[in-house]
Coordinates of C-alpha atoms in Angstrom, one line a residue:
M28 CA 4.7 22.4 -34.9
I29 CA 4.3 23.0 -31.0
N30 CA 3.2 26.5 -30.9
Q31 CA 0.9 25.4 -34.0
H32 CA -0.5 22.3 -31.8
S33 CA -0.7 25.1 -29.3
E34 CA -2.9 27.5 -31.2
N35 CA -4.7 25.1 -32.6
L36 CA -5.6 24.0 -28.7
L37 CA -6.3 28.1 -27.8
D38 CA -8.2 28.2 -30.8
T39 CA -10.3 25.3 -29.5
Q40 CA -10.8 26.7 -26.0
L41 CA -12.0 30.0 -26.8
E42 CA -14.9 28.1 -28.6
N43 CA -16.5 27.5 -25.3
P44 CA -19.1 29.6 -24.0
P45 CA -18.5 32.0 -21.7
G46 CA -18.3 30.4 -18.3
E47 CA -17.7 27.1 -19.0
G48 CA -14.6 25.5 -18.9
Y49 CA -11.0 26.5 -18.2
I50 CA -10.4 29.0 -20.8
F51 CA -6.5 29.2 -22.0
S52 CA -4.7 32.3 -21.8
W53 CA -1.1 33.6 -23.0
F54 CA -0.3 33.4 -19.2
D55 CA -1.2 29.8 -18.9
W56 CA 0.9 28.3 -22.3
F57 CA 3.6 30.9 -21.0
C58 CA 3.3 29.1 -18.0
L59 CA 3.4 25.4 -19.7
W60 CA 6.7 26.1 -21.3
Y61 CA 8.1 27.9 -18.0
P62 CA 9.3 25.2 -15.4
P63 CA 8.0 27.6 -12.3
G64 CA 4.7 27.8 -13.5
W65 CA 3.1 25.0 -13.7
L66 CA 2.0 25.2 -10.1
I67 CA 0.4 28.0 -11.2
L68 CA -1.2 26.0 -14.2
F69 CA -2.3 23.6 -11.1
N70 CA -3.8 25.9 -8.6
R71 CA -5.8 28.6 -11.3
H72 CA -6.8 25.6 -13.0
W73 CA -8.9 24.4 -9.4
Q74 CA -9.7 27.9 -8.5
R75 CA -11.4 28.1 -11.3
Y76 CA -13.7 25.6 -10.5
H77 CA -13.9 25.9 -6.4
T78 CA -13.7 28.2 -4.2
D79 CA -10.6 28.1 -2.1
T80 CA -9.9 31.4 0.1
D81 CA -6.8 30.1 1.1
G82 CA -5.7 29.4 -2.0
W83 CA -2.6 31.3 -3.6
N84 CA -3.2 35.1 -5.5
W85 CA -1.9 36.7 -7.9
P86 CA 0.9 38.8 -6.8
E87 CA 2.1 35.7 -5.0
Y88 CA 2.0 34.0 -8.6
G89 CA 3.9 36.5 -10.3
L90 CA 6.5 35.7 -6.9
F91 CA 6.5 31.9 -8.6
L92 CA 8.5 33.1 -11.4
I93 CA 11.9 35.0 -10.2
P94 CA 14.1 33.4 -8.7
G95 CA 13.7 33.2 -4.6
G96 CA 10.5 34.5 -5.1
F97 CA 8.7 31.5 -4.0
Y98 CA 10.0 32.4 -0.5
L99 CA 8.5 35.8 0.2
A100 CA 5.2 34.1 -1.6
L101 CA 4.9 32.0 1.2
L102 CA 5.5 34.1 3.9
S103 CA 3.1 36.4 2.4
R104 CA 0.3 33.7 2.2
W105 CA 1.2 32.4 5.8
L106 CA 0.7 36.1 7.0
R107 CA -2.2 36.3 5.3
L108 CA -4.3 32.9 6.5
G109 CA -2.9 34.6 9.9
F110 CA 0.1 32.6 10.7
R111 CA -1.6 29.4 10.2
S112 CA -1.6 26.3 7.1
P113 CA -4.5 26.2 4.6
Q114 CA -7.3 24.3 5.3
T115 CA -7.1 20.6 5.1
E116 CA -11.0 19.1 4.6
V117 CA -11.0 16.3 2.9
G118 CA -12.2 15.9 0.0
E119 CA -14.1 13.4 -2.0
F120 CA -13.6 11.9 -5.2
D121 CA -14.7 13.9 -8.1
P122 CA -14.8 12.4 -11.5
K123 CA -16.1 15.1 -13.3
Y124 CA -13.6 17.4 -12.1
Q125 CA -10.8 14.8 -12.9
Q126 CA -12.2 15.0 -16.5
A127 CA -12.3 19.1 -16.9
F128 CA -8.7 18.4 -15.4
R129 CA -7.7 15.8 -17.6
K130 CA -8.7 17.6 -21.0
E131 CA -7.4 21.2 -19.6
V132 CA -4.7 20.9 -18.4
L133 CA -3.5 17.3 -18.8
G134 CA -3.8 16.8 -21.9
P135 CA -1.8 19.5 -23.0
I136 CA 1.1 18.3 -21.0
V137 CA 1.1 15.0 -21.8
K138 CA 0.6 16.0 -26.2
Y139 CA 3.0 18.0 -26.0
Y140 CA 5.4 17.9 -23.8
F141 CA 5.8 14.2 -22.3
R142 CA 4.9 13.3 -25.9
G143 CA 2.4 10.0 -24.2
E144 CA 1.4 7.6 -26.2
L145 CA 0.3 3.7 -26.8
Q146 CA 1.7 0.6 -27.7
Q147 CA 0.1 -2.8 -28.4
V148 CA -3.3 -1.0 -27.7
E149 CA -5.1 -4.3 -29.0
N150 CA -3.7 -5.9 -26.0
L151 CA -6.4 -3.3 -23.8
P152 CA -10.0 -5.0 -22.8
Q153 CA -13.0 -2.8 -23.5
T154 CA -14.0 -2.8 -20.1
G155 CA -12.8 -3.0 -16.3
P156 CA -12.8 -3.7 -13.5
L157 CA -8.4 -3.7 -13.8
I158 CA -5.8 -3.5 -12.1
V159 CA -2.8 -1.9 -14.2
A160 CA 0.4 -2.4 -13.4
M161 CA 2.8 -0.6 -14.4
N162 CA 7.0 0.5 -13.3
H163 CA 7.1 3.5 -12.0
A164 CA 10.3 5.4 -12.0
G165 CA 11.9 9.1 -12.4
M166 CA 11.7 10.2 -8.7
C167 CA 9.7 13.4 -9.3
F168 CA 6.0 14.0 -9.3
P169 CA 4.7 10.8 -10.2
W170 CA 4.0 11.9 -14.4
D171 CA 4.2 8.0 -15.6
F172 CA 1.2 7.8 -13.9
L173 CA -0.9 10.5 -14.0
T174 CA 0.1 10.7 -18.4
L175 CA -0.9 6.7 -18.2
G176 CA -3.9 7.7 -17.0
Y177 CA -4.8 9.9 -19.3
L178 CA -4.1 8.0 -22.1
L179 CA -6.1 4.8 -20.8
S180 CA -9.2 7.7 -20.7
E181 CA -8.7 8.6 -23.8
A182 CA -8.3 5.3 -25.6
R183 CA -11.7 3.9 -23.5
G184 CA -13.3 6.3 -22.1
W185 CA -12.4 4.7 -18.8
V186 CA -12.2 6.8 -15.1
V187 CA -9.0 6.0 -13.9
Q188 CA -7.7 6.1 -10.3
P189 CA -3.8 5.8 -9.5
V190 CA -2.7 4.2 -5.8
A191 CA -0.5 7.5 -4.9
S192 CA 1.6 7.5 -1.7
P193 CA 0.1 9.0 1.8
A194 CA 2.9 12.3 1.3
L195 CA 0.9 13.3 -2.1
F196 CA -2.3 13.8 0.3
E197 CA -0.9 15.1 3.3
H198 CA 2.8 16.2 3.4
P199 CA 3.1 19.9 5.0
W200 CA 4.8 20.8 1.6
V201 CA 2.0 19.2 -0.6
I202 CA -0.7 21.2 1.4
W203 CA 1.7 24.3 0.6
W204 CA 2.4 24.2 -2.9
L205 CA -1.6 22.4 -4.2
P206 CA -5.1 22.8 -2.8
P207 CA -5.4 20.3 0.3
K208 CA -8.2 18.5 -1.6
W209 CA -6.6 18.5 -4.8
S210 CA -5.1 14.9 -4.6
Q211 CA -8.4 12.7 -3.7
V212 CA -10.3 15.0 -5.8
L213 CA -9.1 13.8 -8.9
G214 CA -9.0 10.3 -7.2
G215 CA -5.7 8.9 -5.8
V216 CA -6.1 6.3 -4.0
R217 CA -4.1 6.3 -0.7
A218 CA -1.0 3.5 -0.6
E219 CA -2.8 1.8 2.3
L220 CA -3.7 -1.9 2.3
D221 CA -7.6 -0.9 3.9
N222 CA -8.1 1.9 0.7
F223 CA -6.6 -0.2 -1.9
E224 CA -8.6 -3.3 -0.7
A225 CA -12.0 -1.0 -0.9
A226 CA -11.5 0.2 -4.3
M227 CA -11.3 -3.0 -5.8
A228 CA -14.3 -4.1 -3.8
E229 CA -15.9 -0.9 -6.2
D230 CA -14.4 -3.1 -9.4
K231 CA -12.6 0.4 -10.2
I232 CA -10.3 0.3 -12.9
I233 CA -6.8 1.0 -10.3
L234 CA -2.8 2.3 -11.6
Y235 CA -0.9 0.4 -9.5
A236 CA 2.7 0.3 -8.9
P237 CA 3.8 -3.3 -8.0
E238 CA 7.5 -2.1 -6.7
G239 CA 5.9 0.4 -5.0
I240 CA 7.9 3.7 -3.3
R241 CA 11.1 1.6 -4.3
G242 CA 10.5 2.0 -8.1
P243 CA 11.3 6.1 -8.1
R244 CA 13.5 6.1 -5.1
K245 CA 16.2 3.6 -6.5
G246 CA 17.9 6.5 -8.6
W247 CA 19.6 6.8 -11.4
K248 CA 21.7 4.3 -11.5
R249 CA 19.6 1.4 -11.0
R250 CA 17.6 2.8 -14.2
Y251 CA 15.1 0.3 -15.8
Q252 CA 16.5 -1.9 -13.3
L253 CA 12.7 -3.5 -11.5
E254 CA 12.5 -3.1 -7.3
K255 CA 11.0 -6.0 -5.3
F256 CA 7.2 -6.3 -6.3
D257 CA 5.0 -6.4 -3.1
V258 CA 2.4 -9.2 -3.0
S259 CA -0.4 -8.0 -2.1
F260 CA -2.1 -6.8 -5.9
I261 CA -1.9 -10.4 -6.7
K262 CA -3.9 -11.4 -3.3
L263 CA -6.5 -8.7 -3.8
S264 CA -6.7 -9.4 -7.7
D265 CA -7.7 -13.0 -6.9
R266 CA -9.9 -12.7 -3.7
Y267 CA -11.8 -10.3 -6.0
H268 CA -11.4 -11.8 -9.5
I269 CA -9.8 -8.9 -11.0
P270 CA -7.4 -9.0 -14.0
I271 CA -4.0 -7.4 -14.0
L272 CA -3.2 -5.6 -17.5
P273 CA 0.9 -5.3 -17.2
V274 CA 2.2 -2.5 -18.6
V275 CA 5.7 -1.7 -19.4
C276 CA 7.1 2.4 -19.4
I277 CA 9.8 3.5 -21.7
G278 CA 11.0 7.0 -20.6
S279 CA 10.6 7.7 -17.3
E280 CA 13.6 7.1 -15.9
F281 CA 14.5 10.4 -17.9
L282 CA 12.1 12.4 -15.7
H283 CA 14.9 13.7 -13.2
P284 CA 17.9 11.9 -14.6
W285 CA 21.4 12.2 -12.8
A286 CA 18.8 11.4 -9.6
V287 CA 20.6 9.6 -6.4
N288 CA 18.1 9.9 -3.0
F289 CA 19.4 11.9 -0.2
Q290 CA 17.8 8.9 2.0
K291 CA 19.1 10.5 5.7
L292 CA 17.5 13.8 5.1
Q293 CA 14.7 12.2 3.0
R294 CA 13.9 10.4 6.2
L295 CA 13.8 13.4 8.4
V296 CA 11.6 15.3 6.5
K297 CA 9.4 12.5 5.8
L298 CA 8.7 12.2 2.2
P299 CA 8.7 9.5 -0.6
F300 CA 12.4 10.3 -1.2
L301 CA 14.6 13.7 -1.8
P302 CA 16.2 13.5 -4.8
F303 CA 19.6 15.1 -5.1
S304 CA 21.2 16.3 -8.9
P305 CA 22.2 19.3 -10.9
I306 CA 18.8 20.3 -11.5
M307 CA 18.0 21.0 -7.8
L308 CA 20.1 23.8 -7.9
A309 CA 17.1 25.0 -9.5
L310 CA 15.0 23.7 -7.2
T311 CA 16.4 25.2 -4.6
L312 CA 15.8 28.9 -6.2
F313 CA 12.0 28.2 -7.4
P314 CA 10.6 26.2 -5.4
S315 CA 7.5 26.0 -7.0
M316 CA 9.0 23.6 -9.6
G317 CA 8.4 20.4 -7.2
I318 CA 6.1 19.2 -9.4
W319 CA 8.1 20.0 -12.9
A320 CA 10.0 16.9 -14.3
M321 CA 12.2 16.9 -17.8
R322 CA 10.9 16.7 -20.9
T323 CA 11.2 13.1 -22.4
R324 CA 9.2 10.5 -23.9
L325 CA 6.7 8.5 -22.6
S326 CA 5.8 5.4 -24.1
Y327 CA 3.6 2.4 -23.0
F328 CA 3.6 -1.0 -24.3
I329 CA 0.3 -2.6 -23.3
Q330 CA 0.8 -7.1 -22.7
T331 CA -1.7 -9.3 -22.7
C332 CA -3.8 -9.2 -19.1
E333 CA -2.7 -11.6 -16.5
T334 CA -5.9 -13.9 -15.2
A335 CA -7.6 -13.0 -12.3
G336 CA -7.2 -16.3 -10.5
I337 CA -9.3 -18.9 -9.7
P338 CA -12.6 -18.5 -7.7
N339 CA -12.1 -18.9 -4.1
S340 CA -8.0 -20.0 -4.4
N341 CA -7.1 -18.0 -1.7
K342 CA -3.8 -17.8 -3.1
G343 CA -1.1 -18.7 0.1
Q344 CA 1.7 -16.1 0.5
T345 CA 4.5 -17.7 -1.2
V346 CA 2.2 -18.8 -3.7
A347 CA 1.7 -15.1 -4.5
Y348 CA 5.3 -14.2 -4.3
Q349 CA 5.8 -16.5 -6.7
Q350 CA 3.8 -14.9 -9.2
A351 CA 4.6 -11.6 -8.6
Q352 CA 8.2 -12.5 -9.2
K353 CA 7.1 -14.0 -12.3
L354 CA 5.3 -10.9 -13.4
R355 CA 8.0 -9.0 -12.5
E356 CA 10.9 -11.3 -14.4
K357 CA 8.5 -10.8 -17.8
L358 CA 8.4 -7.2 -17.1
Q359 CA 11.7 -6.5 -16.7
F360 CA 12.6 -9.0 -19.9
Q361 CA 10.4 -6.5 -21.9
I362 CA 11.9 -3.5 -21.2
N363 CA 15.6 -5.3 -21.8
Q364 CA 14.2 -5.8 -25.4
R365 CA 13.3 -2.5 -25.6

């Protein structure tokens, strides 16, 4: 069945006129079903739409696919760039590229690998702005966020922007894995109060994890146990009169099962989390698997919207905390029910 879906989508891509859009080749389908190849797919798609002289090249892509080859590819690229890191230009959000990436790369991954689905769609409002608040987990690349963003865009035609850890924008590992401007151009909003508030002021549809990085960092032992909620999204919702749309995600804990956070080493390398699990042996041999995750079914249960608050109410810290705690208890109850 998956092969038939793949063939149908491949036929659709081939119908595009030459020079328009990204056309999946047999090599791209191979990369989709071979974990070390996901990084190739992301970079090749970027290079189709952007000039990237500092990016990976074909011989280096080939090295990704063999055990330990990524280290040789990294050395090759470093030598080719004259012993320097890729340029870290600041990029701006490009809705057209987000749409192309969603349709041409994210779509096959969401539909045929993570099998993402929205439940209780009748609770979705017709328009924004919104703060979409979701339990975030998995201790891996934020596939639960990307999948929900794709599904909401398909259901309502929304332009959705996720709030992401600063590490996804500027950490040296990410800059070497992915194009330096990748997260910004795709619409990522830095998880910093000024950036979050600026996005709210522009009436955008924002994906937000109230647990912050505590959610994915908690590990397998505390799966489906919500961590403490931050209160910033409650206060900003009140200030800008933007409703909160709670969403429960089931399946995200299995994106990287049996993982624990290696806290001391994580702090040393300045990553949001550093998982340790049986899968990490494969990651050591194939570092390009850093954006891959285990196959699971991601189901999203849309809850009823929370009101944006009373105009000019200016909630204090205590009231905001109580409201955040109430929402946390509501979502935890829904998770337990599922």
